[in-house]
JSON list of C-alpha atoms in Angstrom, two decimals:
[
{"chain": "A", "resi": 1, "resn": "MET", "atom": "CA", "xyz": [6.59, -22.06, -2.12]},
{"chain": "A", "resi": 2, "resn": "TYR", "atom": "CA", "xyz": [9.88, -22.56, -0.36]},
{"chain": "A", "resi": 3, "resn": "PRO", "atom": "CA", "xyz": [10.55, -23.04, 3.37]},
{"chain": "A", "resi": 4, "resn": "ILE", "atom": "CA", "xyz": [12.46, -19.99, 4.62]},
{"chain": "A", "resi": 5, "resn": "SER", "atom": "CA", "xyz": [14.95, -22.23, 6.43]},
{"chain": "A", "resi": 6, "resn": "GLY", "atom": "CA", "xyz": [16.35, -23.47, 3.12]},
{"chain": "A", "resi": 7, "resn": "VAL", "atom": "CA", "xyz": [16.28, -20.25, 1.14]},
{"chain": "A", "resi": 8, "resn": "LEU", "atom": "CA", "xyz": [19.71, -18.85, 2.00]},
{"chain": "A", "resi": 9, "resn": "ALA", "atom": "CA", "xyz": [21.52, -21.54, 0.06]},
{"chain": "A", "resi": 10, "resn": "ARG", "atom": "CA", "xyz": [19.27, -20.96, -2.96]},
{"chain": "A", "resi": 11, "resn": "LEU", "atom": "CA", "xyz": [18.90, -17.17, -2.76]},
{"chain": "A", "resi": 12, "resn": "THR", "atom": "CA", "xyz": [20.95, -16.36, -5.86]},
{"chain": "A", "resi": 13, "resn": "GLY", "atom": "CA", "xyz": [19.07, -18.86, -7.99]},
{"chain": "A", "resi": 14, "resn": "LEU", "atom": "CA", "xyz": [15.69, -17.78, -6.66]},
{"chain": "A", "resi": 15, "resn": "SER", "atom": "CA", "xyz": [16.59, -14.13, -7.25]},
{"chain": "A", "resi": 16, "resn": "ASP", "atom": "CA", "xyz": [17.55, -14.88, -10.85]},
{"chain": "A", "resi": 17, "resn": "GLU", "atom": "CA", "xyz": [14.18, -16.58, -11.37]},
{"chain": "A", "resi": 18, "resn": "VAL", "atom": "CA", "xyz": [12.32, -13.62, -9.85]},
{"chain": "A", "resi": 19, "resn": "VAL", "atom": "CA", "xyz": [14.08, -11.15, -12.15]},
{"chain": "A", "resi": 20, "resn": "THR", "atom": "CA", "xyz": [12.89, -13.18, -15.14]},
{"chain": "A", "resi": 21, "resn": "GLY", "atom": "CA", "xyz": [9.27, -12.96, -13.95]},
{"chain": "A", "resi": 22, "resn": "ALA", "atom": "CA", "xyz": [8.73, -15.90, -11.60]},
{"chain": "A", "resi": 23, "resn": "GLU", "atom": "CA", "xyz": [6.89, -15.41, -8.32]},
{"chain": "A", "resi": 24, "resn": "LYS", "atom": "CA", "xyz": [8.55, -16.84, -5.22]},
{"chain": "A", "resi": 25, "resn": "ARG", "atom": "CA", "xyz": [6.74, -17.09, -1.90]},
{"chain": "A", "resi": 26, "resn": "LEU", "atom": "CA", "xyz": [8.67, -18.19, 1.14]},
{"chain": "A", "resi": 27, "resn": "THR", "atom": "CA", "xyz": [6.98, -20.10, 3.92]},
{"chain": "A", "resi": 28, "resn": "LYS", "atom": "CA", "xyz": [7.45, -20.32, 7.64]},
{"chain": "A", "resi": 29, "resn": "ASN", "atom": "CA", "xyz": [5.91, -23.26, 9.46]},
{"chain": "A", "resi": 30, "resn": "GLY", "atom": "CA", "xyz": [4.09, -24.16, 6.25]},
{"chain": "A", "resi": 31, "resn": "ALA", "atom": "CA", "xyz": [2.33, -20.80, 5.82]},
{"chain": "A", "resi": 32, "resn": "ALA", "atom": "CA", "xyz": [3.18, -18.01, 3.37]},
{"chain": "A", "resi": 33, "resn": "PHE", "atom": "CA", "xyz": [5.55, -15.61, 5.13]},
{"chain": "A", "resi": 34, "resn": "VAL", "atom": "CA", "xyz": [7.28, -13.29, 2.63]},
{"chain": "A", "resi": 35, "resn": "ALA", "atom": "CA", "xyz": [7.74, -13.03, -1.13]},
{"chain": "A", "resi": 36, "resn": "LEU", "atom": "CA", "xyz": [10.67, -12.25, -3.37]},
{"chain": "A", "resi": 37, "resn": "ILE", "atom": "CA", "xyz": [9.77, -9.53, -5.88]},
{"chain": "A", "resi": 38, "resn": "ASP", "atom": "CA", "xyz": [11.73, -7.93, -8.68]},
{"chain": "A", "resi": 39, "resn": "ALA", "atom": "CA", "xyz": [12.94, -4.43, -7.69]},
{"chain": "A", "resi": 40, "resn": "SER", "atom": "CA", "xyz": [11.23, -2.81, -10.69]},
{"chain": "A", "resi": 41, "resn": "LYS", "atom": "CA", "xyz": [7.91, -4.40, -9.70]},
{"chain": "A", "resi": 42, "resn": "LEU", "atom": "CA", "xyz": [8.40, -3.11, -6.17]},
{"chain": "A", "resi": 43, "resn": "ASP", "atom": "CA", "xyz": [8.96, 0.39, -7.56]},
{"chain": "A", "resi": 44, "resn": "CYS", "atom": "CA", "xyz": [5.72, 0.03, -9.54]},
{"chain": "A", "resi": 45, "resn": "CYS", "atom": "CA", "xyz": [3.88, -1.04, -6.39]},
{"chain": "A", "resi": 46, "resn": "HIS", "atom": "CA", "xyz": [5.15, 2.03, -4.54]},
{"chain": "A", "resi": 47, "resn": "ALA", "atom": "CA", "xyz": [4.12, 4.28, -7.44]},
{"chain": "A", "resi": 48, "resn": "LEU", "atom": "CA", "xyz": [0.64, 2.73, -7.48]},
{"chain": "A", "resi": 49, "resn": "GLU", "atom": "CA", "xyz": [0.30, 3.25, -3.72]},
{"chain": "A", "resi": 50, "resn": "ALA", "atom": "CA", "xyz": [1.27, 6.92, -4.11]},
{"chain": "A", "resi": 51, "resn": "GLU", "atom": "CA", "xyz": [-1.19, 7.34, -7.00]},
{"chain": "A", "resi": 52, "resn": "HIS", "atom": "CA", "xyz": [-3.95, 5.72, -4.97]},
{"chain": "A", "resi": 53, "resn": "ALA", "atom": "CA", "xyz": [-3.26, 8.04, -2.02]},
{"chain": "A", "resi": 54, "resn": "SER", "atom": "CA", "xyz": [-3.41, 11.05, -4.36]},
{"chain": "A", "resi": 55, "resn": "LEU", "atom": "CA", "xyz": [-6.73, 9.89, -5.82]},
{"chain": "A", "resi": 56, "resn": "LEU", "atom": "CA", "xyz": [-8.19, 9.46, -2.34]},
{"chain": "A", "resi": 57, "resn": "LEU", "atom": "CA", "xyz": [-7.01, 12.94, -1.39]},
{"chain": "A", "resi": 58, "resn": "PHE", "atom": "CA", "xyz": [-8.51, 14.45, -4.55]},
{"chain": "A", "resi": 59, "resn": "ALA", "atom": "CA", "xyz": [-11.81, 12.69, -3.85]},
{"chain": "A", "resi": 60, "resn": "GLU", "atom": "CA", "xyz": [-11.88, 14.16, -0.33]},
{"chain": "A", "resi": 61, "resn": "VAL", "atom": "CA", "xyz": [-11.09, 17.64, -1.65]},
{"chain": "A", "resi": 62, "resn": "ASP", "atom": "CA", "xyz": [-13.80, 17.29, -4.31]},
{"chain": "A", "resi": 63, "resn": "ALA", "atom": "CA", "xyz": [-16.36, 16.21, -1.70]},
{"chain": "A", "resi": 64, "resn": "ALA", "atom": "CA", "xyz": [-15.40, 19.10, 0.58]},
{"chain": "A", "resi": 65, "resn": "LEU", "atom": "CA", "xyz": [-15.67, 21.64, -2.25]},
{"chain": "A", "resi": 66, "resn": "ARG", "atom": "CA", "xyz": [-19.09, 20.28, -3.25]},
{"chain": "A", "resi": 67, "resn": "GLU", "atom": "CA", "xyz": [-20.29, 20.56, 0.35]},
{"chain": "A", "resi": 68, "resn": "LEU", "atom": "CA", "xyz": [-18.94, 24.10, 0.55]},
{"chain": "A", "resi": 69, "resn": "ALA", "atom": "CA", "xyz": [-20.64, 25.05, -2.73]},
{"chain": "A", "resi": 70, "resn": "ALA", "atom": "CA", "xyz": [-23.92, 23.60, -1.42]},
{"chain": "A", "resi": 71, "resn": "GLY", "atom": "CA", "xyz": [-23.63, 25.71, 1.72]},
{"chain": "A", "resi": 72, "resn": "GLU", "atom": "CA", "xyz": [-22.92, 22.73, 3.93]},
{"chain": "A", "resi": 73, "resn": "ARG", "atom": "CA", "xyz": [-20.16, 24.05, 6.10]},
{"chain": "A", "resi": 74, "resn": "VAL", "atom": "CA", "xyz": [-19.21, 24.14, 9.74]},
{"chain": "A", "resi": 75, "resn": "SER", "atom": "CA", "xyz": [-17.55, 26.89, 11.69]},
{"chain": "A", "resi": 76, "resn": "SER", "atom": "CA", "xyz": [-13.96, 26.44, 12.77]},
{"chain": "A", "resi": 77, "resn": "GLU", "atom": "CA", "xyz": [-15.10, 26.37, 16.39]},
{"chain": "A", "resi": 78, "resn": "ALA", "atom": "CA", "xyz": [-17.64, 23.62, 15.72]},
{"chain": "A", "resi": 79, "resn": "LEU", "atom": "CA", "xyz": [-15.06, 21.61, 13.79]},
{"chain": "A", "resi": 80, "resn": "LEU", "atom": "CA", "xyz": [-12.48, 21.86, 16.57]},
{"chain": "A", "resi": 81, "resn": "HIS", "atom": "CA", "xyz": [-15.13, 20.87, 19.11]},
{"chain": "A", "resi": 82, "resn": "ALA", "atom": "CA", "xyz": [-16.16, 17.84, 17.04]},
{"chain": "A", "resi": 83, "resn": "LEU", "atom": "CA", "xyz": [-12.53, 16.76, 16.63]},
{"chain": "A", "resi": 84, "resn": "ALA", "atom": "CA", "xyz": [-11.88, 17.15, 20.35]},
{"chain": "A", "resi": 85, "resn": "ASP", "atom": "CA", "xyz": [-14.82, 14.84, 21.11]},
{"chain": "A", "resi": 86, "resn": "ARG", "atom": "CA", "xyz": [-13.21, 11.97, 19.21]}
]
């Protein structure tokens, strides 16, 4: 870990290390504050987040379709009323 106050002078070197696979966490007042991450790894993180969101959405759709197939449904009026009560 590196104190954030001294990072600017070492940013190029730290960036080169990150690109080759090293993890760099920067600290502020002794606690982890931010991390330097390779841009391709960041892209992968964003792709994983999008995939996770899609999987959650599909799970919700699947649950709703199963409820509908089982006859467990609510009228539009009842749904709007329930949402308004939130």
